[in-house]
CSV table of C-alpha atoms in Angstrom, one decimal:
chain,number,residue,atom,x,y,z
A,157,MET,CA,0.0,0.0,0.0
A,158,PRO,CA,1.6,3.3,-1.0
A,159,SER,CA,2.4,5.7,1.7
A,160,ASN,CA,0.4,9.0,2.0
A,161,ARG,CA,3.2,10.8,3.7
A,162,ILE,CA,4.2,14.0,1.9
A,163,SER,CA,7.9,14.3,1.4
A,164,GLU,CA,9.6,17.5,0.9
A,165,LYS,CA,11.8,18.2,-2.1
A,166,GLY,CA,15.5,17.2,-1.5
A,167,GLU,CA,14.6,15.2,1.8
A,168,LYS,CA,15.9,12.0,0.5
A,169,GLY,CA,19.2,13.6,-0.6
A,170,LEU,CA,19.6,15.3,2.8
A,171,LYS,CA,19.1,12.0,4.6
A,172,VAL,CA,21.7,10.2,2.5
A,173,THR,CA,24.2,13.1,3.0
A,174,SER,CA,23.6,13.1,6.7
A,175,TYR,CA,24.2,9.4,6.9
A,176,ALA,CA,27.4,9.6,4.8
A,177,VAL,CA,28.7,12.5,6.9
A,178,THR,CA,28.0,10.6,10.1
A,179,ILE,CA,29.7,7.5,8.8
A,180,PHE,CA,32.7,9.5,7.6
A,181,PHE,CA,33.3,11.1,11.0
A,182,LEU,CA,32.7,7.9,12.8
A,183,VAL,CA,35.3,6.1,10.7
A,184,PHE,CA,38.0,8.7,10.8
A,185,GLY,CA,37.1,9.5,14.5
A,186,THR,CA,37.7,5.9,15.6
A,187,LEU,CA,40.7,5.2,13.3
A,188,PRO,CA,43.3,6.6,15.8
A,189,LEU,CA,41.9,4.5,18.5
A,190,VAL,CA,41.9,1.4,16.3
A,191,TRP,CA,45.5,2.1,15.2
A,192,LEU,CA,46.6,2.6,18.8
A,193,PHE,CA,45.1,-0.8,19.7
A,194,LEU,CA,46.7,-2.6,16.8
A,195,THR,CA,50.2,-1.1,17.4
A,196,SER,CA,49.9,-2.3,21.1
A,197,MET,CA,49.9,-5.8,19.8
A,198,MET,CA,52.6,-5.4,17.1
A,199,ASP,CA,56.3,-6.1,17.5
A,200,ASN,CA,58.9,-3.4,17.0
A,201,GLU,CA,59.9,-4.6,13.5
A,202,SER,CA,56.3,-4.3,12.3
A,203,ILE,CA,55.8,-0.8,13.8
A,204,GLN,CA,59.0,0.6,12.4
A,205,SER,CA,58.8,-1.2,9.1
A,206,PRO,CA,59.4,0.9,6.0
A,207,SER,CA,56.4,-0.6,4.4
A,208,PRO,CA,53.3,0.0,6.6
A,209,LYS,CA,51.8,-3.0,8.3
A,210,PHE,CA,48.3,-2.7,9.7
A,211,MET,CA,47.6,-6.1,11.2
A,212,PRO,CA,49.8,-7.7,14.0
A,213,SER,CA,51.2,-11.1,13.4
A,214,VAL,CA,51.0,-13.8,16.0
A,215,PRO,CA,54.3,-14.2,17.8
A,216,HIS,CA,56.2,-17.5,17.5
A,217,THR,CA,56.4,-20.0,20.3
A,218,LEU,CA,59.3,-22.4,20.6
A,219,THR,CA,59.3,-25.5,22.8
A,220,VAL,CA,62.8,-26.8,23.1
A,221,THR,CA,63.7,-30.3,24.7
A,222,ILE,CA,67.3,-30.7,26.0
A,223,ASP,CA,68.5,-34.1,27.0
A,224,TYR,CA,71.2,-34.2,29.9
A,225,THR,CA,71.8,-38.0,29.9
A,226,GLY,CA,75.4,-38.6,30.7
A,227,VAL,CA,75.8,-35.2,32.6
A,228,ASP,CA,77.1,-35.8,36.1
A,229,SER,CA,75.9,-32.7,37.9
A,230,LYS,CA,72.8,-32.9,40.1
A,231,GLU,CA,72.7,-29.3,41.3
A,232,GLU,CA,69.6,-27.3,40.5
A,233,ASP,CA,71.5,-24.1,39.8
A,234,PHE,CA,73.6,-25.9,37.2
A,235,TYR,CA,70.6,-26.8,35.1
A,236,LYS,CA,68.8,-23.5,35.8
A,237,LYS,CA,71.9,-21.7,34.3
A,238,ASP,CA,71.7,-24.0,31.3
A,239,ALA,CA,68.0,-23.3,30.9
A,240,MET,CA,68.5,-19.5,31.0
A,241,GLU,CA,71.3,-19.8,28.4
A,242,ALA,CA,68.9,-21.9,26.2
A,243,ILE,CA,66.3,-19.0,26.4
A,244,TRP,CA,68.1,-15.6,26.8
A,245,PHE,CA,71.1,-15.9,24.5
A,246,PRO,CA,69.3,-17.1,21.3
A,247,TRP,CA,66.3,-14.8,21.9
A,248,ALA,CA,68.7,-11.8,22.1
A,249,ALA,CA,70.3,-12.9,18.7
A,250,LEU,CA,66.8,-13.4,17.1
A,251,ILE,CA,65.2,-10.4,18.6
A,252,ARG,CA,63.9,-9.3,15.2
A,253,SER,CA,62.0,-12.6,14.7
A,254,ASN,CA,58.9,-11.7,16.8
A,255,ILE,CA,59.4,-14.5,19.3
A,256,GLY,CA,56.6,-14.5,21.9
A,257,GLU,CA,57.6,-17.4,24.1
A,258,ILE,CA,60.4,-20.0,24.6
A,259,THR,CA,59.8,-23.1,26.8
A,260,VAL,CA,62.7,-25.4,27.7
A,261,GLU,CA,62.0,-28.9,28.8
A,262,GLY,CA,65.0,-30.6,30.5
A,263,THR,CA,65.1,-34.5,30.5
A,264,LYS,CA,67.6,-37.0,31.9
A,265,ASP,CA,67.6,-40.7,31.6
A,266,GLY,CA,64.0,-40.5,30.2
A,267,LYS,CA,62.7,-38.5,33.2
A,268,ARG,CA,61.6,-34.9,33.6
A,269,LEU,CA,64.3,-32.8,35.0
A,270,PHE,CA,63.0,-29.2,34.8
A,271,ARG,CA,60.7,-26.9,32.8
A,272,ALA,CA,61.7,-23.2,32.1
A,273,LYS,CA,59.5,-20.6,30.3
A,274,THR,CA,60.0,-17.0,29.4
A,275,THR,CA,57.4,-14.8,27.7
A,276,SER,CA,58.0,-11.6,25.7
A,277,ALA,CA,56.6,-9.6,28.6
A,278,GLN,CA,59.4,-11.0,30.8
A,279,PHE,CA,62.2,-10.9,28.1
A,280,TYR,CA,61.9,-7.3,26.8
A,281,VAL,CA,61.6,-5.9,30.4
A,282,GLY,CA,64.8,-7.7,31.4
A,283,GLN,CA,66.7,-7.7,28.2
A,284,MET,CA,69.0,-4.7,29.1
A,285,SER,CA,69.7,-6.3,32.5
A,286,VAL,CA,70.4,-9.8,31.4
A,287,VAL,CA,71.6,-9.7,27.7
A,288,PRO,CA,72.6,-6.1,26.9
A,289,THR,CA,75.4,-7.4,24.6
A,290,ARG,CA,75.9,-10.3,22.4
A,291,VAL,CA,78.5,-12.0,24.6
A,292,VAL,CA,77.6,-15.6,25.0
A,293,ASN,CA,79.4,-17.7,27.7
A,294,ASP,CA,78.7,-19.4,31.0
A,295,GLN,CA,80.2,-16.8,33.2
A,296,VAL,CA,77.9,-14.1,31.9
A,297,MET,CA,74.8,-16.2,32.7
A,298,LYS,CA,76.1,-17.1,36.2
A,299,LEU,CA,76.2,-13.4,37.0
A,300,LYS,CA,72.7,-12.8,35.7
A,301,LEU,CA,70.9,-15.6,37.5
A,302,ALA,CA,70.3,-13.5,40.6
A,303,THR,CA,68.8,-10.7,38.5
A,304,ILE,CA,66.5,-13.1,36.7
A,305,ALA,CA,65.3,-14.6,40.0
A,306,ASP,CA,64.9,-11.2,41.8
A,307,ARG,CA,62.9,-9.7,39.0
A,308,LYS,CA,61.0,-12.9,38.1
A,309,LEU,CA,62.1,-12.6,34.5
A,310,SER,CA,61.8,-16.4,33.8
A,311,ASP,CA,59.8,-19.2,35.3
A,312,PHE,CA,61.7,-22.2,36.4
A,313,ALA,CA,60.2,-25.5,37.8
A,314,TRP,CA,62.7,-28.1,39.2
A,315,TYR,CA,61.6,-31.7,39.3
A,316,GLY,CA,64.8,-33.4,40.0
A,317,PRO,CA,66.3,-36.6,38.7
A,318,ALA,CA,63.8,-38.8,40.4
A,319,SER,CA,60.8,-37.3,38.8
A,320,LYS,CA,58.1,-38.8,36.6
A,321,PRO,CA,59.0,-40.1,33.1
A,322,ALA,CA,59.3,-37.5,30.4
A,323,LYS,CA,56.8,-37.3,27.5
A,324,ALA,CA,58.3,-38.2,24.2
A,325,PRO,CA,59.4,-35.0,22.5
A,326,GLY,CA,57.6,-34.0,19.3
A,327,ALA,CA,59.2,-33.9,15.9
A,328,SER,CA,61.5,-31.0,15.3
A,329,SER,CA,59.9,-28.1,13.3
A,330,SER,CA,61.3,-27.1,10.0
A,331,HIS,CA,60.1,-23.5,10.5
A,332,GLU,CA,62.7,-20.8,9.8
A,333,VAL,CA,62.7,-19.5,13.4
A,334,ALA,CA,63.3,-23.0,14.8
A,335,LYS,CA,66.1,-23.5,12.3
A,336,LEU,CA,67.7,-20.1,13.3
A,337,TYR,CA,67.5,-21.2,17.0
A,338,ARG,CA,69.3,-24.5,16.2
A,339,ASP,CA,71.9,-22.7,14.1
A,340,PHE,CA,72.6,-20.3,17.0
A,341,PHE,CA,73.7,-23.2,19.2
A,342,ALA,CA,75.6,-24.8,16.3
A,343,ALA,CA,77.8,-21.7,16.4
A,344,HIS,CA,77.8,-21.3,20.2
A,345,ASP,CA,78.7,-24.4,22.2
A,346,VAL,CA,77.5,-23.3,25.7
A,347,LEU,CA,74.8,-25.9,26.6
A,348,ALA,CA,75.7,-28.8,28.7
A,349,GLY,CA,72.9,-30.9,27.3
A,350,GLU,CA,71.9,-31.9,23.8
A,351,ILE,CA,69.0,-30.3,21.9
A,352,THR,CA,66.7,-33.2,20.8
A,353,SER,CA,63.7,-31.3,19.7
A,354,ILE,CA,62.5,-27.9,18.7
A,355,GLU,CA,58.7,-27.5,18.2
A,356,HIS,CA,57.2,-24.4,16.7
A,357,SER,CA,53.7,-23.0,17.2
A,358,ARG,CA,51.9,-19.6,17.7
A,359,ASN,CA,50.1,-18.4,20.8
A,360,PRO,CA,47.6,-15.6,20.1
A,361,MET,CA,47.8,-14.7,23.9
A,362,ARG,CA,51.3,-13.4,23.4
A,363,LEU,CA,49.8,-10.5,21.4
A,364,PHE,CA,48.8,-9.0,24.6
A,365,ASP,CA,52.2,-9.3,26.3
A,366,SER,CA,52.8,-5.5,26.0
A,367,PHE,CA,50.2,-5.0,28.6
A,368,ALA,CA,51.8,-7.4,30.9
A,369,SER,CA,55.1,-5.7,30.3
A,370,LEU,CA,53.8,-2.4,31.8
A,371,GLN,CA,53.1,-4.2,35.1
A,372,ARG,CA,56.5,-5.8,35.2
A,373,MET,CA,58.2,-2.6,34.3
A,374,ALA,CA,56.5,-0.5,37.0
A,375,SER,CA,56.8,-3.0,39.8
A,376,GLY,CA,60.3,-2.1,40.4
A,377,ASN,CA,59.4,1.6,41.0
A,378,ALA,CA,55.8,1.7,42.3
A,379,GLY,CA,56.0,-1.4,44.5
A,380,GLU,CA,54.1,-4.8,44.3
A,381,LEU,CA,51.0,-3.1,42.8
A,382,GLY,CA,53.2,-2.0,39.8
A,383,PHE,CA,51.3,-0.2,37.0
A,384,TYR,CA,48.1,-0.6,39.0
A,385,ARG,CA,49.4,1.8,41.6
A,386,TYR,CA,49.2,4.6,39.1
A,387,PHE,CA,45.6,3.8,38.3
A,388,ILE,CA,44.8,3.8,42.0
A,389,ASN,CA,46.6,7.1,42.5
A,390,SER,CA,44.7,8.8,39.7
A,391,GLY,CA,41.4,7.3,40.9
A,392,ILE,CA,41.9,8.6,44.5
A,393,VAL,CA,42.7,12.1,43.2
A,394,THR,CA,40.0,12.1,40.6
A,395,PHE,CA,37.2,10.9,42.9
A,396,ALA,CA,38.2,13.0,45.9
A,397,VAL,CA,37.9,16.1,43.7
A,398,ILE,CA,34.6,15.0,42.2
A,399,PHE,CA,33.2,14.2,45.7
A,400,TRP,CA,34.2,17.7,46.9
A,401,GLN,CA,32.9,19.4,43.9
A,402,LEU,CA,29.6,17.7,43.9
A,403,ILE,CA,28.9,18.1,47.7
A,404,PHE,CA,30.4,21.4,48.6
A,405,ALA,CA,30.2,23.3,45.4
A,406,GLY,CA,26.6,22.0,45.1
A,407,ILE,CA,25.7,23.3,48.6
A,408,GLY,CA,27.5,26.7,47.9
A,409,SER,CA,25.7,27.1,44.6
A,410,TYR,CA,22.3,26.3,46.2
A,411,ALA,CA,22.9,29.0,48.9
A,412,LEU,CA,23.9,31.4,46.2
A,413,SER,CA,20.9,30.6,44.1
A,414,GLN,CA,18.1,30.3,46.7
A,415,LEU,CA,19.2,31.6,50.1
A,416,ILE,CA,21.0,35.0,49.4
A,417,ARG,CA,18.2,37.6,49.2
A,418,SER,CA,20.3,40.6,48.1
A,419,ASN,CA,20.7,40.7,44.3
A,420,ARG,CA,23.7,42.9,44.6
A,421,LEU,CA,25.5,40.5,46.9
A,422,ARG,CA,24.5,37.5,44.7
A,423,PHE,CA,25.8,39.2,41.6
A,424,SER,CA,29.0,40.2,43.3
A,425,LEU,CA,29.7,36.7,44.5
A,426,LEU,CA,28.9,35.1,41.1
A,427,MET,CA,31.3,37.7,39.5
A,428,PHE,CA,33.9,36.7,42.0
A,429,PHE,CA,33.7,33.0,41.0
A,430,LEU,CA,33.6,33.8,37.4
A,431,ALA,CA,36.7,36.0,37.7
A,432,THR,CA,38.7,33.0,39.0
A,433,ILE,CA,38.1,31.3,35.6
A,434,MET,CA,39.8,34.2,33.8
A,435,ILE,CA,43.1,33.7,35.5
A,436,PRO,CA,45.5,31.5,33.5
A,437,GLY,CA,46.4,28.3,35.4
A,438,VAL,CA,50.1,28.7,34.4
A,439,SER,CA,50.3,32.0,36.4
A,440,THR,CA,49.4,30.2,39.6
A,441,LEU,CA,51.7,27.3,39.5
A,442,ILE,CA,54.6,29.0,41.4
A,443,PRO,CA,52.4,30.4,44.2
A,444,GLN,CA,50.6,27.1,44.5
A,445,TYR,CA,53.8,25.2,44.7
A,446,ILE,CA,55.3,27.5,47.4
A,447,LEU,CA,52.1,27.2,49.3
A,448,ILE,CA,52.1,23.4,49.1
A,449,LYS,CA,55.7,23.2,50.0
A,450,ASN,CA,55.2,25.5,53.1
A,451,LEU,CA,52.3,23.2,54.2
A,452,HIS,CA,54.7,20.2,53.9
A,453,LEU,CA,52.5,18.4,51.5
A,454,SER,CA,54.8,18.2,48.5
A,455,ASP,CA,55.2,14.7,47.0
A,456,THR,CA,51.9,13.6,48.4
A,457,LEU,CA,48.4,13.0,46.8
A,458,TRP,CA,47.0,15.8,48.9
A,459,ALA,CA,49.4,18.2,47.0
A,460,ILE,CA,47.5,17.2,43.8
A,461,ILE,CA,44.0,17.3,45.2
A,462,LEU,CA,43.8,20.6,47.2
A,463,PRO,CA,44.3,23.0,44.2
A,464,HIS,CA,41.1,21.6,42.7
A,465,PHE,CA,38.8,22.2,45.5
A,466,ALA,CA,37.5,25.5,44.2
A,467,TRP,CA,36.3,25.8,40.6
A,468,GLY,CA,34.3,28.9,39.7
A,469,PHE,CA,32.9,27.3,36.5
A,470,VAL,CA,31.3,24.5,38.6
A,471,ILE,CA,29.5,27.2,40.8
A,472,PHE,CA,28.3,28.8,37.6
A,473,LEU,CA,26.9,25.5,36.3
A,474,PHE,CA,25.1,24.6,39.5
A,475,LYS,CA,23.7,28.0,40.0
A,476,GLY,CA,22.2,28.1,36.4
A,477,PHE,CA,20.5,24.8,37.2
A,478,PHE,CA,19.3,25.7,40.6
A,479,ASP,CA,17.8,29.0,39.3
A,480,GLN,CA,15.3,26.9,37.2
A,481,LEU,CA,14.0,24.9,40.2
A,482,PRO,CA,10.4,25.4,41.1
A,483,LYS,CA,10.4,27.8,43.9
A,484,GLU,CA,6.9,26.7,45.0
A,485,LEU,CA,8.2,23.2,45.7
A,486,LEU,CA,11.0,24.4,47.8
A,487,GLN,CA,8.6,26.8,49.7
A,488,ALA,CA,6.3,24.0,50.4
A,489,ALA,CA,9.2,22.0,52.0
A,490,ARG,CA,10.0,25.0,54.2
A,491,ILE,CA,6.4,25.4,55.3
A,492,ASP,CA,6.4,21.7,56.3
A,493,GLY,CA,9.3,22.4,58.6
A,494,ALA,CA,12.2,21.0,56.6
A,495,THR,CA,15.5,22.7,57.2
A,496,GLU,CA,17.4,24.1,54.2
A,497,PHE,CA,19.9,21.2,54.4
A,498,ARG,CA,17.2,18.6,54.4
A,499,THR,CA,15.4,20.3,51.5
A,500,PHE,CA,18.7,20.2,49.6
A,501,LEU,CA,19.3,16.4,50.3
A,502,ARG,CA,15.7,15.2,49.8
A,503,ILE,CA,14.3,17.5,47.1
A,504,VAL,CA,17.1,19.4,45.3
A,505,MET,CA,19.6,16.6,44.8
A,506,PRO,CA,17.1,14.0,43.4
A,507,MET,CA,15.9,16.7,40.9
A,508,SER,CA,19.4,17.7,40.1
A,509,ILE,CA,20.9,14.3,39.0
A,510,PRO,CA,21.6,15.6,35.3
A,511,VAL,CA,23.7,18.5,36.5
A,512,PHE,CA,25.5,16.6,39.1
A,513,THR,CA,26.4,14.0,36.4
A,514,ILE,CA,27.7,16.6,33.9
A,515,VAL,CA,29.7,18.3,36.6
A,516,GLY,CA,31.1,14.9,37.6
A,517,VAL,CA,32.0,14.1,34.1
A,518,MET,CA,33.5,17.6,33.4
A,519,THR,CA,35.6,17.3,36.6
A,520,PHE,CA,36.7,13.7,35.8
A,521,LEU,CA,38.2,14.7,32.4
A,522,PRO,CA,40.7,17.4,33.3
A,523,VAL,CA,41.7,15.8,36.7
A,524,TRP,CA,42.2,12.3,35.2
A,525,ASN,CA,44.3,13.7,32.3
A,526,GLU,CA,46.2,16.3,34.3
A,527,PHE,CA,49.9,16.1,33.8
A,528,MET,CA,51.7,19.4,34.7
A,529,TRP,CA,50.7,19.9,38.2
A,530,PRO,CA,51.2,16.3,39.4
A,531,TYR,CA,54.5,16.3,37.6
A,532,ILE,CA,55.6,19.3,39.5
A,533,VAL,CA,54.6,18.3,43.0
A,534,THR,CA,55.4,14.6,43.0
A,535,LYS,CA,58.8,13.0,42.8
A,536,SER,CA,58.4,9.6,44.2
A,537,PRO,CA,57.0,6.9,41.7
A,538,GLU,CA,54.6,5.6,44.3
A,539,ASN,CA,52.7,9.0,44.3
A,540,TRP,CA,52.6,9.4,40.5
A,541,THR,CA,49.4,9.6,38.7
A,542,PHE,CA,48.8,7.8,35.4
A,543,PRO,CA,49.8,10.6,33.1
A,544,VAL,CA,53.0,11.3,35.0
A,545,ALA,CA,53.9,7.5,34.8
A,546,MET,CA,53.2,7.5,31.0
A,547,ASN,CA,55.5,10.4,30.5
A,548,ASP,CA,58.3,8.8,32.6
A,549,MET,CA,57.8,5.6,30.7
A,550,GLN,CA,58.3,7.3,27.3
A,551,GLN,CA,61.5,9.0,28.5
A,552,THR,CA,62.9,5.8,30.1
A,553,THR,CA,66.1,4.7,28.5
A,554,ASN,CA,68.4,3.3,31.2
A,555,ARG,CA,70.4,0.2,32.0
A,556,ASN,CA,67.3,-1.8,33.2
A,557,THR,CA,64.8,-1.2,30.4
A,558,ILE,CA,64.3,0.3,27.0
A,559,VAL,CA,60.7,1.2,26.4
A,560,ARG,CA,59.2,-0.2,23.3
A,561,PRO,CA,56.6,1.6,21.1
A,562,ASN,CA,53.9,-1.1,21.6
A,563,TRP,CA,54.2,-0.5,25.4
A,564,ILE,CA,53.4,3.2,24.9
A,565,SER,CA,50.3,2.2,22.7
A,566,ALA,CA,49.2,-0.3,25.4
A,567,SER,CA,49.4,2.4,28.1
A,568,GLY,CA,47.4,4.7,25.9
A,569,ILE,CA,44.6,2.0,25.6
A,570,LEU,CA,44.6,1.5,29.3
A,571,SER,CA,44.2,5.2,29.9
A,572,LEU,CA,41.1,5.3,27.7
A,573,ILE,CA,39.2,2.6,29.5
A,574,PRO,CA,38.0,4.7,32.4
A,575,LEU,CA,37.0,7.5,30.0
A,576,LEU,CA,35.0,5.1,27.8
A,577,LEU,CA,33.3,3.5,30.7
A,578,LEU,CA,32.4,6.9,32.1
A,579,PHE,CA,30.8,8.2,29.0
A,580,ILE,CA,28.9,5.0,28.3
A,581,SER,CA,27.4,5.0,31.8
A,582,THR,CA,26.6,8.7,32.0
A,583,GLN,CA,25.7,9.7,28.4
A,584,ARG,CA,21.9,9.8,29.1
A,585,PHE,CA,22.3,12.1,32.2
A,586,VAL,CA,25.0,14.3,30.4
A,587,GLU,CA,22.4,15.0,27.6
A,588,LYS,CA,19.8,16.0,30.1
A,589,GLY,CA,22.3,18.1,32.1
A,590,ILE,CA,23.3,20.0,28.9
A,591,ASN,CA,19.7,20.8,28.1
A,592,PHE,CA,19.0,22.0,31.6
A,593,THR,CA,22.1,24.1,32.2
A,594,GLY,CA,22.0,25.7,28.7
A,595,ILE,CA,25.5,24.7,27.6
A,596,LYS,CA,25.8,25.3,23.9
A,597,GLY,CA,28.4,23.8,21.6
């Protein structure tokens, strides 16, 4: 049945154009985020390749079986050193081959002797500490065993000579990486045992080792919590500021809007709060730092939190919303005997969820992403917020770790997760708050 709807001239073309423009901005708006996620899973060679590569390749996994039949030693450290040599020396030589994991199975007289495993998350964090050069000999690895154990750069399980029978090793792979591994030990005679099998596979989970590397890299500076410590610090600072702004700025704005009877005084106070917005933040950095230092709060989270306790723009937003509240409803509450504080809690706050939400979001964004002030007032890594930690990571090139580009991309992805969750959960209230407060784009 034909539709009786009257369509205006050019309506169809306008609809097609609007959809095309929306899709265009959606694609190009999300393209940097997609590229950031893809590079977080790539190896250095793919990222820095002269010919652009857009999809990460799954890293190689090598499972090496070494037989120690005929070797007299029964000491665990002897075999641990041999296992570390079978992992770290060839990996450093084949660092361009996108290896994601090497597992070494040690056997003796048909029984399991040990099992050692190192992932790329462990190797690249410890590379500069364990194999900074291409020197391959027993003495080098003896000196590095303590470092590997202290920083947990390899997993080693010792079963001993009296363990269960070993599984039959699989057939050696003919893959190029397995061949390069075997050729390395053909040229460097450092292993006490004999390589009987080299199996090759690919493990997709190793694509996400860059995220695990962040945790291992930060654990030396920020303590056992590692990279999570920076998230916790940013969360404490951000939610402390949001709580203060919502409660105290909300109460102050309500008093400014509904309780002050003098128009002249109300206008003067509003202009005072708005005047604070006009002062460039950079011009107050030195006075703020001197004040925080005199209060003996430098290098603490309080030093980051306190300067955010008074925002004139938040007062302006709250007042604009509270001015639109029905005065009859507030007057009825007063007639019923409710105090102003109870009226604010029971009537004003439930009606003001949209503006409270938009103030929370607008507070979250600058505080979570703030870099300059936390960078100035905090020196200890355990007090760094996430942006300060990201900046330090990008500048780190020392004897312990060389930061890789995929780690930087991984940290960027992690920093976006709280923001995405915030917008997804508060979008509806933010739209209502914008309509009520009259904010225009």
